[in-house]
Every structure is written in structure tokens, then in C-alpha cells.
mmCIF file of C-alpha atoms in Angstrom:
data_model
loop_
_atom_site.group_PDB
_atom_site.id
_atom_site.type_symbol
_atom_site.label_atom_id
_atom_site.label_comp_id
_atom_site.label_asym_id
_atom_site.label_seq_id
_atom_site.Cartn_x
_atom_site.Cartn_y
_atom_site.Cartn_z
ATOM 1 C CA UNK A 1 -6.349 30.324 16.912
ATOM 2 C CA UNK A 2 -4.192 31.434 19.864
ATOM 3 C CA UNK A 3 -5.083 31.427 23.571
ATOM 4 C CA UNK A 4 -6.430 34.982 23.435
ATOM 5 C CA UNK A 5 -8.750 34.154 20.548
ATOM 6 C CA UNK A 6 -9.918 31.016 22.304
ATOM 7 C CA UNK A 7 -10.783 33.004 25.427
ATOM 8 C CA UNK A 8 -12.763 35.486 23.340
ATOM 9 C CA UNK A 9 -14.646 32.610 21.764
ATOM 10 C CA UNK A 10 -15.542 31.133 25.158
ATOM 11 C CA UNK A 11 -16.549 34.526 26.492
ATOM 12 C CA UNK A 12 -18.817 35.045 23.494
ATOM 13 C CA UNK A 13 -20.578 31.764 24.275
ATOM 14 C CA UNK A 14 -20.828 32.726 27.968
ATOM 15 C CA UNK A 15 -22.348 36.088 27.095
ATOM 16 C CA UNK A 16 -24.806 34.533 24.617
ATOM 17 C CA UNK A 17 -23.178 36.392 21.746
ATOM 18 C CA UNK A 18 -22.467 33.109 20.001
ATOM 19 C CA UNK A 19 -24.308 29.794 20.056
ATOM 20 C CA UNK A 20 -22.660 26.582 21.182
ATOM 21 C CA UNK A 21 -23.087 25.156 17.662
ATOM 22 C CA UNK A 22 -21.324 28.167 16.135
ATOM 23 C CA UNK A 23 -18.458 27.787 18.596
ATOM 24 C CA UNK A 24 -18.154 24.075 17.816
ATOM 25 C CA UNK A 25 -17.937 24.943 14.142
ATOM 26 C CA UNK A 26 -15.033 27.297 14.786
ATOM 27 C CA UNK A 27 -13.264 24.712 16.954
ATOM 28 C CA UNK A 28 -13.451 21.908 14.393
ATOM 29 C CA UNK A 29 -10.086 22.897 12.938
ATOM 30 C CA UNK A 30 -8.328 22.761 16.310
ATOM 31 C CA UNK A 31 -6.110 21.657 17.834
ATOM 32 C CA UNK A 32 -3.123 19.695 16.636
ATOM 33 C CA UNK A 33 0.001 18.665 18.489
ATOM 34 C CA UNK A 34 3.402 19.402 16.974
ATOM 35 C CA UNK A 35 5.712 16.442 17.666
ATOM 36 C CA UNK A 36 8.471 17.857 15.507
ATOM 37 C CA UNK A 37 8.272 15.085 12.898
ATOM 38 C CA UNK A 38 4.455 15.072 12.754
ATOM 39 C CA UNK A 39 1.481 17.345 13.380
ATOM 40 C CA UNK A 40 -1.049 15.137 15.156
ATOM 41 C CA UNK A 41 -4.625 16.113 14.356
ATOM 42 C CA UNK A 42 -6.628 15.787 17.588
ATOM 43 C CA UNK A 43 -9.859 17.054 16.078
ATOM 44 C CA UNK A 44 -10.063 14.618 13.160
ATOM 45 C CA UNK A 45 -12.751 12.720 15.036
ATOM 46 C CA UNK A 46 -14.719 15.949 15.594
ATOM 47 C CA UNK A 47 -14.729 16.695 11.873
ATOM 48 C CA UNK A 48 -15.060 13.220 10.382
ATOM 49 C CA UNK A 49 -16.257 10.976 13.212
ATOM 50 C CA UNK A 50 -13.050 8.916 13.423
ATOM 51 C CA UNK A 51 -9.558 9.644 14.823
ATOM 52 C CA UNK A 52 -6.519 10.214 12.641
ATOM 53 C CA UNK A 53 -5.150 6.982 11.147
ATOM 54 C CA UNK A 54 -1.377 6.507 11.026
ATOM 55 C CA UNK A 55 0.179 5.384 7.753
ATOM 56 C CA UNK A 56 2.998 3.246 9.100
ATOM 57 C CA UNK A 57 5.067 2.643 5.992
ATOM 58 C CA UNK A 58 8.338 4.627 6.023
ATOM 59 C CA UNK A 59 7.756 5.694 9.640
ATOM 60 C CA UNK A 60 9.936 4.368 12.427
ATOM 61 C CA UNK A 61 8.322 2.321 15.206
ATOM 62 C CA UNK A 62 9.290 5.080 17.612
ATOM 63 C CA UNK A 63 7.389 7.639 15.546
ATOM 64 C CA UNK A 64 4.325 5.388 15.375
ATOM 65 C CA UNK A 65 4.467 4.782 19.117
ATOM 66 C CA UNK A 66 4.755 8.490 19.881
ATOM 67 C CA UNK A 67 1.795 9.372 17.637
ATOM 68 C CA UNK A 68 -0.308 6.628 19.210
ATOM 69 C CA UNK A 69 0.607 7.832 22.685
ATOM 70 C CA UNK A 70 -0.393 11.366 21.726
ATOM 71 C CA UNK A 71 -3.766 10.239 20.340
ATOM 72 C CA UNK A 72 -4.591 7.735 23.093
ATOM 73 C CA UNK A 73 -5.887 10.137 25.786
ATOM 74 C CA UNK A 74 -8.631 11.350 23.435
ATOM 75 C CA UNK A 75 -10.176 7.851 23.439
ATOM 76 C CA UNK A 76 -11.372 5.977 20.408
ATOM 77 C CA UNK A 77 -9.676 3.222 18.462
ATOM 78 C CA UNK A 78 -6.314 4.098 16.942
ATOM 79 C CA UNK A 79 -4.768 2.238 14.037
ATOM 80 C CA UNK A 80 -1.487 2.292 12.159
ATOM 81 C CA UNK A 81 -1.553 0.652 8.730
ATOM 82 C CA UNK A 82 1.148 -1.083 6.671
ATOM 83 C CA UNK A 83 3.181 -2.196 9.659
ATOM 84 C CA UNK A 84 5.387 -5.278 9.991
ATOM 85 C CA UNK A 85 5.497 -7.654 12.942
ATOM 86 C CA UNK A 86 8.974 -6.360 13.742
ATOM 87 C CA UNK A 87 7.651 -2.809 13.904
ATOM 88 C CA UNK A 88 4.850 -3.950 16.212
ATOM 89 C CA UNK A 89 7.261 -5.454 18.735
ATOM 90 C CA UNK A 90 9.022 -2.094 19.056
ATOM 91 C CA UNK A 91 5.784 -0.090 19.124
ATOM 92 C CA UNK A 92 4.519 -2.339 21.918
ATOM 93 C CA UNK A 93 7.450 -1.208 24.074
ATOM 94 C CA UNK A 94 6.005 2.323 23.871
ATOM 95 C CA UNK A 95 2.309 1.383 23.809
ATOM 96 C CA UNK A 96 1.978 -1.902 25.757
ATOM 97 C CA UNK A 97 -1.754 -2.220 25.071
ATOM 98 C CA UNK A 98 -1.261 -2.231 21.294
ATOM 99 C CA UNK A 99 -2.304 -5.330 19.351
ATOM 100 C CA UNK A 100 -1.258 -6.560 15.919
ATOM 101 C CA UNK A 101 -3.454 -7.896 13.124
ATOM 102 C CA UNK A 102 -0.918 -9.910 11.177
ATOM 103 C CA UNK A 103 -2.768 -10.471 7.891
ATOM 104 C CA UNK A 104 -3.998 -6.885 7.796
ATOM 105 C CA UNK A 105 -0.599 -5.480 8.838
ATOM 106 C CA UNK A 106 -2.375 -3.136 11.251
ATOM 107 C CA UNK A 107 -1.212 -2.121 14.718
ATOM 108 C CA UNK A 108 -4.185 -0.997 16.779
ATOM 109 C CA UNK A 109 -4.938 0.428 20.182
ATOM 110 C CA UNK A 110 -8.458 -0.769 20.887
ATOM 111 C CA UNK A 111 -10.038 1.534 23.465
ATOM 112 C CA UNK A 112 -13.654 1.342 22.366
ATOM 113 C CA UNK A 113 -14.886 -2.211 21.919
ATOM 114 C CA UNK A 114 -18.554 -1.431 22.602
ATOM 115 C CA UNK A 115 -18.930 0.922 19.650
ATOM 116 C CA UNK A 116 -22.219 2.229 18.357
ATOM 117 C CA UNK A 117 -23.408 0.129 15.442
ATOM 118 C CA UNK A 118 -21.818 1.225 12.202
ATOM 119 C CA UNK A 119 -23.829 -1.188 10.103
ATOM 120 C CA UNK A 120 -22.617 -4.297 8.319
ATOM 121 C CA UNK A 121 -19.870 -4.619 5.719
ATOM 122 C CA UNK A 122 -19.275 -7.696 3.564
ATOM 123 C CA UNK A 123 -15.652 -8.108 2.472
ATOM 124 C CA UNK A 124 -15.434 -10.413 -0.534
ATOM 125 C CA UNK A 125 -12.350 -11.674 -2.354
ATOM 126 C CA UNK A 126 -11.875 -13.333 -5.702
ATOM 127 C CA UNK A 127 -9.054 -15.559 -4.422
ATOM 128 C CA UNK A 128 -7.036 -16.375 -1.349
ATOM 129 C CA UNK A 129 -4.140 -14.277 -2.673
ATOM 130 C CA UNK A 130 -6.348 -11.206 -2.229
ATOM 131 C CA UNK A 131 -6.887 -11.879 1.487
ATOM 132 C CA UNK A 132 -4.108 -9.577 2.827
ATOM 133 C CA UNK A 133 -5.730 -6.555 1.127
ATOM 134 C CA UNK A 134 -9.174 -7.776 2.166
ATOM 135 C CA UNK A 135 -8.091 -8.159 5.775
ATOM 136 C CA UNK A 136 -6.813 -4.590 5.817
ATOM 137 C CA UNK A 137 -10.315 -3.565 4.723
ATOM 138 C CA UNK A 138 -12.067 -5.891 7.161
ATOM 139 C CA UNK A 139 -10.060 -4.890 10.233
ATOM 140 C CA UNK A 140 -10.427 -1.207 9.351
ATOM 141 C CA UNK A 141 -14.205 -1.559 9.152
ATOM 142 C CA UNK A 142 -14.295 -3.482 12.437
ATOM 143 C CA UNK A 143 -12.218 -0.877 14.259
ATOM 144 C CA UNK A 144 -14.698 1.713 12.992
ATOM 145 C CA UNK A 145 -17.506 -0.245 14.634
ATOM 146 C CA UNK A 146 -18.958 -2.194 11.719
ATOM 147 C CA UNK A 147 -19.929 -5.838 11.768
ATOM 148 C CA UNK A 148 -17.868 -7.564 9.071
ATOM 149 C CA UNK A 149 -18.876 -10.599 7.033
ATOM 150 C CA UNK A 150 -15.854 -12.253 5.399
ATOM 151 C CA UNK A 151 -16.501 -14.130 2.158
ATOM 152 C CA UNK A 152 -13.203 -15.260 0.669
ATOM 153 C CA UNK A 153 -12.160 -17.130 -2.491
ATOM 154 C CA UNK A 154 -15.388 -16.846 -4.480
ATOM 155 C CA UNK A 155 -14.088 -15.450 -7.760
ATOM 156 C CA UNK A 156 -15.501 -15.873 -11.245
ATOM 157 C CA UNK A 157 -13.361 -18.920 -12.046
ATOM 158 C CA UNK A 158 -15.797 -20.832 -9.807
ATOM 159 C CA UNK A 159 -18.728 -18.478 -9.599
ATOM 160 C CA UNK A 160 -21.026 -21.097 -8.024
ATOM 161 C CA UNK A 161 -19.027 -20.472 -4.822
ATOM 162 C CA UNK A 162 -20.210 -16.854 -4.838
ATOM 163 C CA UNK A 163 -23.861 -17.788 -5.349
ATOM 164 C CA UNK A 164 -23.648 -20.136 -2.359
ATOM 165 C CA UNK A 165 -22.778 -17.156 -0.128
ATOM 166 C CA UNK A 166 -25.166 -14.546 -1.496
ATOM 167 C CA UNK A 167 -27.498 -14.675 1.518
ATOM 168 C CA UNK A 168 -24.597 -13.651 3.744
ATOM 169 C CA UNK A 169 -23.523 -10.878 1.387
ATOM 170 C CA UNK A 170 -27.069 -9.549 1.028
ATOM 171 C CA UNK A 171 -27.141 -8.798 4.772
ATOM 172 C CA UNK A 172 -24.542 -6.076 4.294
ATOM 173 C CA UNK A 173 -25.083 -2.323 4.012
ATOM 174 C CA UNK A 174 -21.953 -2.039 1.838
ATOM 175 C CA UNK A 175 -19.717 -4.529 0.059
ATOM 176 C CA UNK A 176 -15.951 -4.484 -0.473
ATOM 177 C CA UNK A 177 -14.810 -6.485 -3.515
ATOM 178 C CA UNK A 178 -11.086 -7.263 -3.569
ATOM 179 C CA UNK A 179 -9.796 -8.840 -6.762
ATOM 180 C CA UNK A 180 -6.668 -9.056 -8.860
ATOM 181 C CA UNK A 181 -6.189 -10.655 -12.288
ATOM 182 C CA UNK A 182 -8.924 -9.043 -14.450
ATOM 183 C CA UNK A 183 -10.919 -7.752 -11.447
ATOM 184 C CA UNK A 184 -14.271 -9.090 -12.666
ATOM 185 C CA UNK A 185 -15.670 -9.793 -9.194
ATOM 186 C CA UNK A 186 -16.642 -6.158 -8.595
ATOM 187 C CA UNK A 187 -18.845 -6.030 -11.705
ATOM 188 C CA UNK A 188 -20.488 -9.340 -10.837
ATOM 189 C CA UNK A 189 -21.319 -8.146 -7.319
ATOM 190 C CA UNK A 190 -22.518 -4.800 -8.651
ATOM 191 C CA UNK A 191 -25.079 -6.658 -10.707
ATOM 192 C CA UNK A 192 -26.278 -8.785 -7.792
ATOM 193 C CA UNK A 193 -26.634 -6.527 -4.751
ATOM 194 C CA UNK A 194 -28.679 -3.390 -4.014
ATOM 195 C CA UNK A 195 -26.019 -1.643 -1.906
ATOM 196 C CA UNK A 196 -22.802 0.214 -2.848
ATOM 197 C CA UNK A 197 -19.847 -1.936 -3.897
ATOM 198 C CA UNK A 198 -16.388 -0.581 -3.059
ATOM 199 C CA UNK A 199 -13.995 -2.217 -5.502
ATOM 200 C CA UNK A 200 -10.339 -2.554 -4.557
ATOM 201 C CA UNK A 201 -8.017 -3.871 -7.268
ATOM 202 C CA UNK A 202 -5.118 -5.946 -5.995
ATOM 203 C CA UNK A 203 -1.665 -6.384 -7.503
ATOM 204 C CA UNK A 204 -2.257 -10.141 -7.723
ATOM 205 C CA UNK A 205 -1.775 -11.719 -11.142
ATOM 206 C CA UNK A 206 0.601 -12.609 -13.934
ATOM 207 C CA UNK A 207 2.557 -10.183 -16.116
ATOM 208 C CA UNK A 208 -0.309 -8.538 -17.988
ATOM 209 C CA UNK A 209 -1.969 -7.783 -14.677
ATOM 210 C CA UNK A 210 0.629 -4.982 -14.532
ATOM 211 C CA UNK A 211 0.732 -4.998 -10.729
ATOM 212 C CA UNK A 212 -2.973 -4.294 -10.457
ATOM 213 C CA UNK A 213 -3.434 -1.788 -13.273
ATOM 214 C CA UNK A 214 -5.445 -4.268 -15.379
ATOM 215 C CA UNK A 215 -7.829 -4.930 -12.469
ATOM 216 C CA UNK A 216 -8.053 -1.197 -11.754
ATOM 217 C CA UNK A 217 -9.017 -0.376 -15.345
ATOM 218 C CA UNK A 218 -11.543 -3.216 -15.444
ATOM 219 C CA UNK A 219 -13.208 -1.950 -12.278
ATOM 220 C CA UNK A 220 -13.230 1.642 -13.526
ATOM 221 C CA UNK A 221 -14.881 0.424 -16.725
ATOM 222 C CA UNK A 222 -17.507 -1.662 -14.912
ATOM 223 C CA UNK A 223 -20.902 -1.690 -16.609
ATOM 224 C CA UNK A 224 -22.581 -2.475 -13.275
ATOM 225 C CA UNK A 225 -24.170 0.407 -11.379
ATOM 226 C CA UNK A 226 -23.228 1.305 -7.811
ATOM 227 C CA UNK A 227 -19.566 0.349 -8.084
ATOM 228 C CA UNK A 228 -16.915 2.778 -6.820
ATOM 229 C CA UNK A 229 -13.177 2.110 -7.035
ATOM 230 C CA UNK A 230 -10.271 2.856 -4.702
ATOM 231 C CA UNK A 231 -6.583 2.628 -5.519
ATOM 232 C CA UNK A 232 -4.589 -0.559 -6.063
ATOM 233 C CA UNK A 233 -4.130 -2.585 -2.847
ATOM 234 C CA UNK A 234 -5.839 0.162 -0.814
ATOM 235 C CA UNK A 235 -7.676 -2.120 1.577
ATOM 236 C CA UNK A 236 -7.695 0.586 4.233
ATOM 237 C CA UNK A 237 -9.418 3.080 1.947
ATOM 238 C CA UNK A 238 -11.989 0.491 0.885
ATOM 239 C CA UNK A 239 -12.754 -0.575 4.457
ATOM 240 C CA UNK A 240 -12.995 3.022 5.674
ATOM 241 C CA UNK A 241 -15.360 4.055 2.880
ATOM 242 C CA UNK A 242 -17.521 0.956 3.294
ATOM 243 C CA UNK A 243 -17.806 1.535 7.053
ATOM 244 C CA UNK A 244 -18.842 5.155 6.479
ATOM 245 C CA UNK A 245 -21.545 4.053 4.048
ATOM 246 C CA UNK A 246 -22.725 1.255 6.326
ATOM 247 C CA UNK A 247 -22.797 3.598 9.305
ATOM 248 C CA UNK A 248 -25.080 6.015 7.503
ATOM 249 C CA UNK A 249 -27.375 3.175 6.477
ATOM 250 C CA UNK A 250 -27.698 1.937 10.062
ATOM 251 C CA UNK A 251 -28.956 5.298 11.414
#
């Protein structure tokens, strides 16, 4: 939509030829900013409720900083995933207010701390080796406004540890289950809770784990109901989906 078309749209609303809701529908695809190396989607939050998230891997710190600077004036929390501490130090030169969540590997510009409640998400891991993926999920959910309950190292090798934390987990509107090895935790949780379980297989395990493929296949073949699966090590995707579910439950 060019400037002339935009003016016609506004005039149609002014002249009562088009409703405000109809105009908003037409504007949902606009606008984006062309930075040369990236097309920054300013209306992602209008369409989906949350701003564009930057995938930091294979981007330069300068590119991440420029995208964050472009998104910042629109408000809302901005995050860049899969970033190193070294990248953060350079991004901070461009965006001084940026903060770094080391375990989650997320650079964030937190502009909206008093967010509307997006429900409660429980992030559960089988072992401590799964925590980096779990933290990516947990921080993502928190930046989207959810309360996060962390329950770590409660896998099936010592399942009594899980039972000891069930009251905490049962408070949640959605559960993220991060597990490597054979990925059994997701099925166990699916059989214990009455809310959706977002399973995220991790690449943790010995040779036959196949860098997470064994856990992925186990989760896909879960006999428990209410279990959905994201890709291997995709903590961001799990946390985002869980926060969306929890947000709908809280309304």
C-alpha cells in the first residue's frame, strides 16, 4: 500500500464509507522498514500480539542492534535469541538499555515490565543438562508477560522428585517439558496434568540419542493426550507457544 492508497483508506474512514475495524484489518499487513539487510515487521504485534523476535544466530551484533533500535520506538519487549555474551557486549554499544540472559542466550530490551497477565507457564526439565533450552523457553514466556514456574532436574530416573513438585506444576495454564535422552518426561507429564504440554526434545544424551532425534521421536509417539512437540532444542518456540496458550487461559 503506497501513500496514495493510505490516504484513500483514511478518507474512507472519515467519510463513513469504511468502518474502523475494516481499516484496521487492511492495515494489519503494514508497514515494514527496509534496512537493506532485513525487512523489519512493525505490525507483527498488531497481527499476533507480540513484536517480531530476532533470531540472532548468523547475524552480526551490528545487525541485531540496528533491528532492535528500529523496533524500540513501537514499545513492547524485544528479544534476540541465540546470542553469545560477546555479541551482547557489542549490541549494548548500540542499545545501551539491552540486558543479557546468559543461560537463555537471549538479548532483550525490556520496555514493558508491567505487562497484562499472560497466565502461568511451568517449565520442567528432566535433567540439569536441559536447563539452557529450558531457560530459553522460560525467559521467552516471561518477556511475553507470563508468570513462570521453574521445576528443574525431575526426570524419570528419579521420578519421586517430580511428584514432590506436582502442586507447583498444577498451578500452570501450560507446561513446557524439556528432555533429552529418551524424552520420557513429556509423556509422564501428559498423563498427570489437565493442561497442554509443550514438549521440547533436547540434544542431550549419548550416541543413540542422535543429537535429539531419539527424544523427538519418543515425544511424537507419546501415548499421553494433550502433548504437542516443537523442534529439537527449540526452547524459544516452546516458550512462545506455552505463553500464547497460557494467555488465552487467563482471559
